[in-house]
Amino acid sequence: MPESLIESPQHNQPGITPRELIFKYLHYLPWLVISVIIMLSLAYIKLRYSTPVYSVSGKLLVARNTGRGGADKFDDIFQMQGASNNLNNEMEIIRSRLMAARVVKSLGLQFQYYNKGKIRTTTMHPADMPFEFQILSLKDSSAGAGMLVTLINESQFHLNEQPVSYNLNQVLNLPAGDFRLAKKTVKNNAFSSNQFIIGWQPLESVSAGLSESIKVDKTADFADVLVLSYQTDNTKLGLDIVNSFMDEYQKFGLEDKKQQADNTLAFIKDQLDTVRLELGGVEGNLLGTKQKYKIFSPAQQSSMVFSELSETNKQLTDRGVKVKVVDILSNYINDKTNPYRIVPSTMGIDEPTLIQQISEFNKIQLDRETSLKTTPASNPLVKNYEVAIEKLRTDMLQNLQHVRQAYIVTIGELEKKYSEATNQISSIPAKEKVLLDATRQQTILQELYSFLLQKKLETAIASSSNISNIKLLEPAMSSGGPISPNRRGLYIIALIAGLGIPAGIIFLREFLNDKVKGKQDVERLTATPVLGEIGHADESSALVVTKGNRHFIAEQFRIIRSNLQYILPKIDKPVIIVTSSFSGEGKSFISTNLGAVLAVSGKRTVILEFDIRKPKILQGLGLNERLGITNYIVGHVLVKDIIYPVPNVDNLYVIPCGPVPPNPAEILLDEKVTLLFKELGEQFDTIIIDTAPVGLVSDAITLGQHANACVYIVRHNYTFKKQVQLIDDIYVQKKLP
């Protein structure tokens, strides 16, 4: 054994190796396996009895609209569409309760069907049910109705687990109203059980739930494609819901276009009737003027003056049309008989503020009409729309008045210019001037009438050929496998939990454990050399080491015997004291077998039972109580009378403690103790002293003066780590040899 066994500090011992770490925790492996099996079993049970949820999705293309423009002065009068669609607004429309209500009505989702199984209940598609739930009368339409139906055979059933039998197609008079289950041709054996839960819910509650369940997202920031997704445990029902949402959204867009076209046609028809009457009066006046003054061919004018007069006349005609358009718009907007009509357009009036006001006015009108489909007219939201409409109506009328005033001023200037030109035509008689005025009025009305006829035809054609801006890119499709519960994820979580929970408990036990777990703990806590390690003995007898015994514990004591040669290399008859921190750490067991292993090597060895307070040596050897050390010290007993051979082990003897005295510490200070060691040293090759724990009493320190070496016992999972530090104090200060 190298000299470092005695001298070198052990604080620099290498850390625990992977092999040691594995063997250290190997005995926990069954608990880890059991924990993993339990967690995986729980995950399997949850997956077995959880309702699978699938994802259904479809894609829509929302085409952006652009306004129509041209060079003609009438091209921008009627605008069938507004500015480009806002995708965020379209997403909110799809998610709205209005759209959800349309889907609910389309698919009949107010009626709900479930197939009740032993463990879980499954949502059913109405088409797959063996009967149809029909409501004949309902006493309270604001409250839902439901019942449990148990089919007896193809034509009879029980209701709400009552023993009374009913027939399919029979009218059921229940407290909630009159109902009927209409028979269908679906076979009953297609279901997991013959029990069905059926119910009906008000449109508002079903729509609210559906609007929250449907998910609408953009595929990319700069794309006009929307993805509609819905999660359900019945993929067939989910496909119908997503497809119905996309279909109803398309219809909704077409309905808006149709409403705008209808309002425009009604407006044009009213104006045609008015212009037709005015045109008839002007044409009659023109005819009367010609007949009265007999004017058939005007005199030739000077070409330059006539050209100027014609240009002025053209400008007057254009401004006159715009004044007329302003009057038409003012009368239409100010019509109190139908205050909530949509204003078709600015009718060619190039006033940006007015165009913006009319666009906002039409938008609020449409928002109000949309809100009235789901809320009463007394709703505060509708009232707010009406206040905003009246405010915009007043602003538009004021704006139109200003525009009209500007046109009147321009007309006045043109008429002044026209008057100056006419004054220059001295050769044109007053009759011809009257004729020109009448002709101008007739031309204005004629052009306006022709324009209205043209727009009526265009609007009718556009209305009949309208297509939706919404294009179906991908119909609803199922995700295939269920998205919930996540089988792989749940098994991974179960595996991690199965490993983590026991590992956490083991770590917590290790972290909170303040007892010595192995040799590494001792080497880390003290610089005292380690003599050897002894395993746990399951034998009933304390004596393990005998001649010819090759038990592994006996071999460990033989290793300790070899190491003692390096501890006491020059001492012929060593005295070895055995102690520990406190009782129960195995001092008596070590003392007995340490003496035995020295004895079987041929050395005459004696074991002194100096643990006077709790002697255990004799009990471990199976010997009866007899005279011992205390009898020798306080009485007249000779040394030879207290030495007893140990059965079955040659050269091994034991000196028992004897009766326990009331003052053990003082007994050990008696001078006869020194005489005892002197006489025993003459008779034996090795003396083993089994003493009391040094951490509790001072007996071991007192006896240390008679010893050549001290063997300090540290017991696995029994000795506290803080008590190991006591060894350093004893070792450094040399309180024991």
XYZ file of C-alpha atoms in Angstrom:
737
model
C 0.000 0.000 0.000
C 1.529 3.375 -0.921
C 2.445 5.804 1.758
C -0.262 8.218 0.546
C -2.757 5.949 2.306
C -1.609 7.583 5.483
C -0.268 10.986 4.554
C -1.960 12.485 1.506
C -5.298 14.334 1.879
C -8.236 12.754 0.141
C -10.022 15.941 -0.875
C -8.498 15.712 -4.357
C -9.992 12.301 -5.132
C -11.377 12.082 -8.698
C -15.108 12.480 -9.182
C -17.527 9.613 -9.577
C -17.120 7.684 -12.830
C -20.041 6.920 -15.198
C -19.829 3.254 -14.231
C -20.046 4.117 -10.542
C -22.907 6.493 -11.233
C -24.826 3.760 -13.084
C -24.310 1.209 -10.340
C -25.145 3.803 -7.713
C -28.636 4.287 -9.118
C -29.104 0.850 -10.692
C -31.291 -0.352 -7.824
C -33.798 2.401 -8.702
C -34.282 0.950 -12.204
C -37.386 -1.122 -11.304
C -39.099 1.990 -9.962
C -38.294 3.860 -13.165
C -39.665 0.991 -15.260
C -42.832 0.764 -13.152
C -43.324 4.536 -13.299
C -42.898 4.584 -17.107
C -45.332 1.679 -17.496
C -47.909 3.415 -15.288
C -47.607 6.723 -17.142
C -47.761 5.083 -20.572
C -50.793 3.086 -19.413
C -52.510 6.272 -18.253
C -51.701 7.902 -21.608
C -53.145 4.886 -23.432
C -56.318 5.005 -21.327
C -56.717 8.722 -21.989
C -56.217 8.223 -25.736
C -58.539 5.222 -25.727
C -61.407 7.085 -24.129
C -60.792 10.649 -25.373
C -62.888 11.992 -28.227
C -60.631 12.616 -31.266
C -60.839 16.130 -32.687
C -60.141 16.778 -36.378
C -59.372 19.998 -38.237
C -61.290 20.901 -41.410
C -60.146 23.816 -43.598
C -60.821 25.488 -46.959
C -59.395 28.455 -48.912
C -61.062 31.517 -50.452
C -59.688 34.155 -52.799
C -61.051 37.633 -52.053
C -60.603 39.624 -55.301
C -59.960 43.333 -54.895
C -62.372 45.723 -56.647
C -61.411 48.885 -58.516
C -63.680 51.738 -59.580
C -64.480 52.416 -63.245
C -63.420 55.673 -64.887
C -63.378 57.303 -68.260
C -63.182 60.568 -70.134
C -66.914 61.010 -70.649
C -68.556 63.459 -68.259
C -71.176 60.873 -67.207
C -68.912 57.854 -66.697
C -68.455 58.326 -62.935
C -72.080 59.119 -62.075
C -72.939 55.580 -60.956
C -70.404 53.449 -59.110
C -71.534 49.911 -58.442
C -68.555 49.073 -56.183
C -66.510 50.938 -53.610
C -62.810 50.927 -52.961
C -60.653 47.881 -52.547
C -61.818 45.350 -50.010
C -60.051 45.239 -46.682
C -59.147 41.642 -45.817
C -59.434 42.312 -42.092
C -62.988 43.547 -42.612
C -63.785 40.465 -44.682
C -62.422 38.220 -41.936
C -64.677 39.907 -39.396
C -67.666 39.491 -41.704
C -67.019 35.752 -41.994
C -66.653 35.448 -38.212
C -69.756 37.538 -37.523
C -72.867 36.111 -35.920
C -74.838 37.167 -39.003
C -72.793 34.843 -41.210
C -72.898 32.101 -38.570
C -76.694 32.436 -38.392
C -76.931 31.956 -42.167
C -74.839 28.776 -41.875
C -76.935 27.511 -38.963
C -80.136 28.032 -40.951
C -78.626 26.469 -44.063
C -77.477 23.274 -42.320
C -80.141 23.076 -39.622
C -77.519 23.205 -36.866
C -80.108 24.216 -34.283
C -80.840 20.490 -34.124
C -78.001 18.566 -32.449
C -77.539 14.803 -32.384
C -75.179 12.690 -30.269
C -74.645 8.935 -30.017
C -74.126 7.995 -26.360
C -71.513 5.297 -25.859
C -70.334 3.458 -22.755
C -67.365 5.753 -22.275
C -67.735 8.737 -24.591
C -70.443 10.503 -26.543
C -69.988 11.103 -30.292
C -71.368 13.982 -32.339
C -73.564 12.741 -35.184
C -74.288 14.199 -38.616
C -78.059 14.681 -39.114
C -77.924 12.652 -42.343
C -76.489 9.646 -40.471
C -79.250 9.524 -37.856
C -81.942 6.785 -38.017
C -84.591 9.420 -37.341
C -85.166 13.147 -37.750
C -86.031 15.388 -34.796
C -88.968 17.619 -35.759
C -90.466 20.439 -33.698
C -94.205 20.870 -34.217
C -94.686 23.550 -31.564
C -92.434 25.094 -28.947
C -93.744 26.816 -25.835
C -90.590 28.851 -25.157
C -88.440 29.548 -28.215
C -85.772 31.277 -26.101
C -84.971 28.096 -24.198
C -83.427 24.932 -25.569
C -84.966 21.488 -25.512
C -83.304 18.079 -25.262
C -84.022 14.441 -24.548
C -82.460 10.974 -24.398
C -83.788 8.521 -26.970
C -83.210 4.772 -26.595
C -84.151 2.777 -29.678
C -85.864 -0.536 -28.937
C -86.139 -1.631 -32.549
C -86.488 0.018 -35.953
C -89.842 1.597 -35.107
C -90.007 1.994 -31.281
C -88.034 3.838 -28.642
C -87.920 4.844 -24.979
C -87.713 8.487 -23.930
C -85.453 9.741 -21.121
C -84.955 6.179 -19.765
C -88.645 5.838 -18.959
C -90.282 2.418 -19.505
C -92.986 3.858 -21.760
C -92.548 2.904 -25.423
C -93.206 5.325 -28.285
C -93.404 4.792 -32.022
C -91.381 6.683 -34.609
C -93.511 9.320 -36.429
C -95.680 9.573 -33.287
C -96.399 13.090 -31.957
C -94.828 13.570 -28.499
C -96.662 15.969 -26.202
C -93.955 17.099 -23.773
C -93.814 20.048 -21.336
C -91.463 21.912 -23.695
C -93.794 21.502 -26.699
C -94.905 19.028 -29.347
C -92.223 16.998 -31.092
C -91.892 14.099 -33.464
C -89.147 11.672 -34.398
C -89.569 10.976 -38.114
C -88.274 7.577 -39.201
C -85.410 7.331 -41.702
C -83.829 4.420 -43.549
C -80.461 4.430 -41.751
C -79.676 1.055 -40.127
C -79.383 1.081 -36.340
C -76.435 -1.309 -36.262
C -74.214 1.425 -37.712
C -73.897 3.047 -34.253
C -71.902 2.229 -31.130
C -75.088 2.091 -29.031
C -78.844 2.492 -29.381
C -78.941 5.594 -27.155
C -79.039 9.063 -28.710
C -79.047 12.519 -27.150
C -80.989 14.990 -29.285
C -81.604 18.665 -28.701
C -82.609 22.005 -30.096
C -81.057 25.383 -29.290
C -82.137 28.947 -30.176
C -80.556 30.465 -33.241
C -78.764 33.159 -31.226
C -76.914 30.764 -28.932
C -75.905 28.367 -31.732
C -74.753 31.272 -33.911
C -72.709 32.743 -31.074
C -70.953 29.427 -30.463
C -70.323 28.789 -34.149
C -68.946 32.290 -34.781
C -66.402 31.728 -31.993
C -65.442 28.272 -33.275
C -64.762 29.185 -36.920
C -61.190 30.392 -37.478
C -60.249 32.746 -40.332
C -56.619 33.586 -41.132
C -54.606 35.058 -43.982
C -52.180 32.752 -45.776
C -49.649 35.597 -46.118
C -49.410 39.313 -45.393
C -49.594 40.335 -49.057
C -51.963 37.642 -50.337
C -55.726 37.943 -50.790
C -56.362 34.325 -49.762
C -58.235 33.458 -46.581
C -58.142 30.080 -44.834
C -61.275 28.973 -42.967
C -60.732 26.228 -40.380
C -62.994 24.454 -37.951
C -62.288 21.821 -35.308
C -64.800 19.044 -34.692
C -65.079 15.400 -33.714
C -67.270 14.697 -36.777
C -65.382 15.401 -40.010
C -68.479 15.069 -42.192
C -70.274 17.756 -40.199
C -67.115 19.891 -40.167
C -66.815 19.693 -43.978
C -70.428 20.841 -44.340
C -69.893 23.754 -41.934
C -66.736 25.081 -43.640
C -68.227 24.665 -47.140
C -71.440 26.367 -46.009
C -69.482 29.305 -44.562
C -67.711 29.806 -47.896
C -70.969 29.403 -49.872
C -72.932 31.810 -47.658
C -70.105 34.336 -47.814
C -70.237 34.252 -51.619
C -74.015 34.700 -51.579
C -73.682 37.554 -49.110
C -71.375 39.448 -51.496
C -73.759 38.918 -54.421
C -76.713 40.114 -52.345
C -74.922 43.397 -51.642
C -74.260 43.884 -55.344
C -77.857 43.088 -56.216
C -79.147 45.530 -53.609
C -76.976 48.324 -55.008
C -78.112 47.549 -58.555
C -81.795 47.529 -57.531
C -81.454 50.885 -55.762
C -79.702 52.361 -58.805
C -82.402 51.113 -61.207
C -85.152 52.530 -58.986
C -83.393 55.900 -58.876
C -82.917 55.987 -62.684
C -86.574 55.067 -63.260
C -87.775 57.930 -61.038
C -85.506 60.407 -62.779
C -86.556 59.210 -66.246
C -90.180 59.894 -65.419
C -89.334 63.401 -64.186
C -87.080 64.270 -67.141
C -89.624 62.869 -69.605
C -92.285 65.289 -68.334
C -89.904 68.264 -68.390
C -88.652 67.348 -71.872
C -92.214 67.164 -73.177
C -92.907 70.669 -71.859
C -89.733 72.127 -73.348
C -90.331 70.485 -76.725
C -93.902 71.811 -76.748
C -92.621 75.281 -75.936
C -90.029 75.014 -78.727
C -92.694 73.919 -81.194
C -94.994 76.754 -80.108
C -92.189 79.277 -80.482
C -91.461 78.112 -84.007
C -95.121 78.183 -84.969
C -95.684 81.588 -83.374
C -92.648 83.314 -84.859
C -92.403 81.119 -87.953
C -88.708 80.570 -87.456
C -87.413 77.694 -89.552
C -83.833 78.739 -90.625
C -81.697 81.235 -88.591
C -79.741 83.914 -90.422
C -76.126 83.414 -91.112
C -73.802 84.840 -88.431
C -70.390 86.112 -88.699
C -68.137 83.031 -88.434
C -65.965 84.369 -85.602
C -68.824 85.709 -83.460
C -70.890 82.659 -84.130
C -68.002 80.393 -83.096
C -67.582 82.282 -79.814
C -71.299 82.221 -79.242
C -71.371 78.458 -79.879
C -68.571 77.784 -77.402
C -70.258 79.894 -74.766
C -73.515 78.143 -75.447
C -71.764 74.770 -75.034
C -70.333 75.778 -71.674
C -73.715 77.099 -70.554
C -75.250 73.754 -71.521
C -72.634 71.809 -69.553
C -73.082 73.992 -66.458
C -76.833 73.771 -66.786
C -76.667 69.965 -66.794
C -74.511 70.007 -63.658
C -76.918 72.395 -61.906
C -79.736 70.041 -62.843
C -77.749 67.090 -61.523
C -77.101 68.982 -58.278
C -80.851 69.658 -57.943
C -81.644 65.988 -58.640
C -79.156 64.826 -56.018
C -80.382 67.397 -53.511
C -84.018 66.347 -53.986
C -83.043 62.645 -53.786
C -80.985 63.083 -50.615
C -83.570 65.358 -49.009
C -86.484 62.993 -49.768
C -88.067 62.398 -46.334
C -90.305 59.587 -47.601
C -87.352 57.212 -47.937
C -84.447 58.613 -45.896
C -82.400 55.409 -45.886
C -81.790 54.925 -49.582
C -78.331 54.578 -51.020
C -77.118 57.560 -53.065
C -75.974 56.114 -56.416
C -73.178 58.582 -57.229
C -72.055 62.178 -57.540
C -73.418 62.189 -61.156
C -70.236 63.664 -62.637
C -69.735 66.438 -60.060
C -65.982 66.642 -59.534
C -66.020 67.559 -55.857
C -63.672 65.291 -53.780
C -65.288 66.156 -50.459
C -68.745 65.336 -51.810
C -67.517 62.025 -53.293
C -66.049 61.020 -49.912
C -69.236 62.025 -48.066
C -71.457 59.999 -50.433
C -69.167 56.942 -50.131
C -69.266 57.137 -46.324
C -73.046 57.794 -46.409
C -73.623 54.638 -48.523
C -71.351 52.558 -46.257
C -73.240 53.558 -43.098
C -76.555 52.838 -44.899
C -75.350 49.300 -45.703
C -74.037 48.801 -42.148
C -77.426 49.879 -40.780
C -79.301 47.484 -43.076
C -76.931 44.650 -42.103
C -77.439 45.349 -38.392
C -81.241 45.408 -38.810
C -81.082 41.791 -39.984
C -79.980 40.637 -36.522
C -80.896 43.487 -34.151
C -84.074 45.548 -33.619
C -84.385 49.139 -34.804
C -84.330 50.314 -31.203
C -80.815 48.994 -30.677
C -78.314 51.765 -29.748
C -76.034 50.655 -32.548
C -78.805 51.256 -35.130
C -79.616 54.628 -33.533
C -75.967 55.624 -33.826
C -76.061 54.716 -37.527
C -79.191 56.862 -38.012
C -77.611 59.861 -36.240
C -74.516 59.517 -38.431
C -76.723 59.256 -41.555
C -78.599 62.474 -40.707
C -75.353 64.290 -39.982
C -73.879 63.229 -43.334
C -77.175 64.090 -45.103
C -76.998 67.656 -43.731
C -73.311 67.956 -44.672
C -73.971 66.687 -48.218
C -76.898 69.100 -48.718
C -74.727 72.003 -47.578
C -71.910 70.868 -49.850
C -74.328 70.499 -52.792
C -75.664 74.016 -52.099
C -72.145 75.404 -52.247
C -71.413 73.499 -55.458
C -74.675 74.724 -56.993
C -73.872 78.298 -55.991
C -70.465 77.994 -57.686
C -72.137 76.687 -60.862
C -74.687 79.570 -60.740
C -71.851 82.076 -60.490
C -70.126 80.431 -63.469
C -73.386 80.424 -65.441
C -73.831 84.126 -64.651
C -70.422 84.899 -66.011
C -71.069 82.779 -69.112
C -74.437 84.436 -69.672
C -72.774 87.796 -69.370
C -70.273 86.694 -71.973
C -73.090 85.248 -74.053
C -75.015 88.507 -73.745
C -72.022 90.445 -74.935
C -71.735 88.118 -77.895
C -75.413 88.424 -78.730
C -75.225 92.170 -78.609
C -72.607 91.940 -81.267
C -74.987 90.074 -83.505
C -77.065 92.991 -84.476
C -78.417 91.168 -87.447
C -79.947 88.338 -85.350
C -83.525 89.227 -84.548
C -84.953 88.771 -81.044
C -87.088 85.922 -82.323
C -84.022 83.875 -83.166
C -82.639 84.472 -79.665
C -85.852 83.120 -78.167
C -85.552 80.114 -80.409
C -81.975 79.468 -79.306
C -82.947 79.614 -75.605
C -85.733 77.116 -76.137
C -83.445 74.876 -78.203
C -80.794 74.954 -75.483
C -83.301 73.830 -72.820
C -84.530 71.082 -75.112
C -80.910 69.918 -75.757
C -80.087 69.772 -72.047
C -83.082 67.614 -71.239
C -82.604 65.475 -74.341
C -78.999 64.649 -73.408
C -79.988 63.936 -69.802
C -82.815 61.657 -70.925
C -80.529 59.750 -73.298
C -77.902 59.371 -70.583
C -80.453 57.984 -68.104
C -81.706 55.480 -70.676
C -78.142 54.349 -71.357
C -77.337 53.926 -67.660
C -80.559 52.034 -67.057
C -79.548 49.508 -69.686
C -75.975 49.247 -68.407
C -77.128 48.780 -64.817
C -79.634 46.096 -65.807
C -76.929 44.228 -67.756
C -74.407 44.554 -64.890
C -77.000 43.360 -62.370
C -77.868 40.246 -64.367
C -74.201 39.389 -65.016
C -72.868 40.027 -61.513
C -70.376 37.487 -60.179
C -69.033 37.305 -56.653
C -65.647 38.708 -55.753
C -65.184 35.590 -53.650
C -63.637 32.612 -55.443
C -63.402 29.154 -53.965
C -59.785 28.003 -54.231
C -59.972 24.813 -52.197
C -63.133 23.176 -50.860
C -63.142 22.013 -47.264
C -60.765 19.137 -46.536
C -60.066 17.163 -43.359
C -56.635 17.092 -41.770
C -56.696 13.289 -41.976
C -55.497 12.293 -38.532
C -56.865 13.818 -35.325
C -55.166 16.952 -34.046
C -56.331 16.270 -30.512
C -55.465 14.366 -28.487
C -51.900 14.343 -29.804
C -50.982 10.651 -29.529
C -47.272 11.088 -30.081
C -47.045 14.162 -27.871
C -49.045 12.529 -25.085
C -46.883 9.419 -25.158
C -43.746 11.579 -25.106
C -45.112 13.540 -22.141
C -46.051 10.294 -20.399
C -42.551 8.901 -21.039
C -40.915 12.087 -19.760
C -43.210 12.132 -16.714
C -42.589 8.418 -16.104
C -38.855 9.082 -16.062
C -38.964 12.561 -14.562
C -41.200 11.947 -11.540
C -39.153 9.115 -10.007
C -35.939 10.838 -11.098
C -37.118 13.997 -9.353
C -37.991 12.049 -6.229
C -34.610 10.310 -6.324
C -32.844 13.632 -6.845
C -34.818 15.205 -4.009
C -33.974 12.306 -1.721
C -30.322 12.564 -2.690
C -30.361 16.335 -2.267
C -32.030 16.197 1.139
C -30.047 13.165 2.302
C -27.489 14.185 4.926
C -26.084 10.697 5.481
C -23.008 9.054 4.027
C -23.847 7.153 0.817
C -20.456 5.782 -0.129
C -16.703 5.944 -0.024
C -16.677 9.073 -2.176
C -18.580 11.011 0.486
C -16.024 10.058 3.106
C -13.076 10.978 0.892
C -14.706 14.301 0.040
C -15.413 15.216 3.683
C -12.159 14.169 5.370
C -8.452 13.777 4.628
C -8.209 10.706 6.876
C -7.125 7.608 4.880
C -9.749 4.951 4.198
C -8.682 1.507 5.408
C -11.323 -0.481 3.514
C -14.973 -1.172 2.807
C -17.186 -3.882 4.323
C -20.467 -4.953 2.756
C -23.730 -5.628 4.553
C -23.895 -9.032 6.282
C -27.224 -10.853 6.293
C -26.026 -13.662 8.592
C -27.574 -13.966 12.029
C -24.173 -14.480 13.675
C -21.851 -11.522 14.106
C -18.832 -13.743 13.360
C -18.401 -13.887 9.589
C -14.661 -14.570 9.239
C -13.739 -18.202 9.956
C -11.000 -20.470 8.677
C -11.664 -21.512 5.072
C -14.599 -19.098 4.659
C -14.361 -17.394 1.235
C -17.425 -15.200 1.637
C -16.931 -11.794 0.000
C -17.247 -10.052 3.388
C -14.526 -12.293 4.791
C -12.355 -11.311 1.816
C -12.989 -7.646 2.554
C -11.733 -8.156 6.116
C -8.643 -9.852 4.708
C -8.026 -6.727 2.582
C -8.284 -4.623 5.736
C -5.815 -6.950 7.455
C -3.363 -6.357 4.601
C -3.854 -2.580 4.777
C -3.184 -2.641 8.525
C 0.384 -3.778 7.745
C 0.974 -0.373 6.123
C -0.644 1.482 8.988
C 1.481 -0.316 11.632
C 4.582 -1.422 9.745
C 7.064 -1.549 12.718
C 4.833 -2.553 15.626
C 5.075 -6.209 16.605
C 2.138 -6.389 18.982
C -0.303 -3.657 17.946
C -3.234 -2.437 20.020
C -6.093 -1.334 17.786
C -9.053 0.674 19.061
C -12.371 0.528 17.169
C -14.828 3.450 17.546
C -17.382 5.519 15.602
C -19.513 8.636 15.820
C -22.517 7.114 17.598
C -24.125 3.801 18.435
C -25.346 1.371 15.788
C -22.621 1.899 13.192
C -21.191 -1.643 13.525
C -18.246 -1.302 15.936
C -18.882 -4.647 17.628
C -19.302 -6.409 14.253
C -16.078 -4.892 12.918
C -14.168 -5.593 16.141
C -15.259 -9.227 16.206
C -14.391 -9.971 12.586
C -11.228 -7.846 12.595
C -10.015 -9.976 15.515
C -11.072 -13.135 13.698
C -9.236 -12.269 10.486
C -6.060 -11.567 12.476
C -6.497 -14.781 14.446
C -6.897 -17.004 11.359
C -3.598 -15.570 10.090
C -1.877 -17.179 13.103
C -1.760 -14.199 15.443
C -2.950 -14.708 18.998
C -5.679 -12.048 19.241
C -7.913 -10.839 22.056
C -10.980 -8.606 21.792
C -11.685 -6.278 24.733
C -15.364 -5.369 25.183
C -14.682 -1.852 26.444
C -18.068 -0.501 25.296
C -19.105 -0.642 28.930
C -22.382 1.232 28.401
C -23.833 -1.056 25.660
C -21.737 -4.213 25.319
C -22.584 -6.400 22.307
C -19.532 -8.600 21.642
C -20.647 -11.599 23.711
C -24.189 -11.368 22.383
C -22.912 -11.365 18.795
C -20.729 -14.429 19.482
C -23.600 -16.286 21.126
C -21.816 -16.452 24.526
C -23.442 -16.064 27.928
C -22.624 -13.275 30.351
C -19.659 -13.935 32.530
C -16.887 -12.206 34.507
C -15.247 -9.391 32.640
C -13.299 -6.156 32.675
C -15.322 -4.413 35.389
C -14.904 -7.432 37.685
C -11.147 -7.219 37.165
C -10.982 -3.479 37.828
C -13.202 -3.235 40.917
C -12.696 -6.758 42.323
C -9.973 -9.324 42.947
C -10.403 -11.277 39.711
C -7.259 -12.196 37.836
C -6.709 -11.481 34.147
C -6.567 -15.150 33.284
C -10.048 -15.601 34.776
C -11.718 -13.149 32.329
C -10.118 -14.390 29.087
C -12.435 -16.707 27.099
C -11.704 -18.453 23.810
C -14.075 -17.839 20.898
C -15.607 -21.095 19.632
C -14.693 -22.282 16.124
C -11.867 -19.718 15.733
C -8.375 -20.667 16.836
C -6.171 -17.996 18.461
C -9.158 -15.701 19.074
C -10.153 -14.739 22.580
C -12.575 -12.278 24.088
C -12.631 -10.397 27.380
C -16.238 -9.383 28.138
C -17.341 -6.168 29.704
C -18.795 -7.649 32.826
C -21.477 -5.907 34.871
C -22.242 -2.350 33.711
C -20.943 0.063 36.396
C -22.672 3.332 37.361
C -19.529 5.362 36.509
C -18.026 3.992 33.248
C -15.839 7.030 32.519
C -14.137 6.914 35.932
C -13.625 3.142 35.748
C -11.484 3.583 32.620
C -9.122 5.923 34.516
C -8.261 3.248 37.040
C -4.566 2.206 37.104
C -5.566 -1.433 36.751
C -6.570 -0.655 33.135
C -2.905 0.049 32.404
C -1.895 -3.171 34.142
C -4.500 -5.023 32.069
C -3.001 -3.823 28.786
C 0.533 -4.569 30.012
C -0.321 -8.148 30.968
C -2.341 -8.756 27.796
C 0.546 -7.413 25.698
C 2.712 -10.171 27.094
C 0.173 -12.884 26.266
C -1.262 -11.785 22.851
C 0.053 -10.662 19.486
C -2.826 -8.276 18.776
C -5.318 -6.498 21.027
C -8.645 -5.206 19.617
C -10.476 -2.644 21.764
C -14.223 -2.306 21.118
C -15.093 1.033 22.697
C -18.000 3.432 23.004
C -18.737 6.020 20.251
C -16.266 8.864 20.359
C -18.967 11.284 19.237
C -21.025 10.692 22.382
C -18.619 9.946 25.262
C -14.909 10.281 25.993
C -14.214 6.578 26.613
C -12.412 6.100 23.280
C -10.178 9.156 23.917
C -9.290 7.795 27.347
C -8.423 4.356 25.978
C -6.536 5.860 23.035
C -3.410 6.266 25.147
C -3.086 2.475 25.259
C -3.586 1.984 21.478
C -1.270 2.125 18.484
C -3.961 2.764 15.861
C -7.625 3.673 15.645
C -10.159 2.184 13.225
C -13.065 4.625 12.835
C -16.357 3.139 11.559
C -18.609 5.040 9.094
C -21.806 3.218 8.156
C -23.524 3.580 4.792
C -26.827 5.500 4.904
C -26.546 5.719 8.693
C -23.702 8.028 9.656
C -24.444 11.734 9.166
C -22.100 13.656 6.880
C -21.555 16.360 9.452
C -20.313 13.684 11.889
C -17.629 12.624 9.406
C -16.083 16.058 9.910
C -15.397 14.962 13.496
C -12.876 12.492 12.069
C -10.811 15.359 10.635
C -10.717 17.027 14.037
C -9.530 13.823 15.712
C -7.051 13.061 12.913
C -5.491 16.532 12.684
C -5.274 17.107 16.452
C -4.129 13.492 17.023
C -6.672 12.839 19.756
C -6.463 9.189 18.783
C -3.408 7.341 17.400
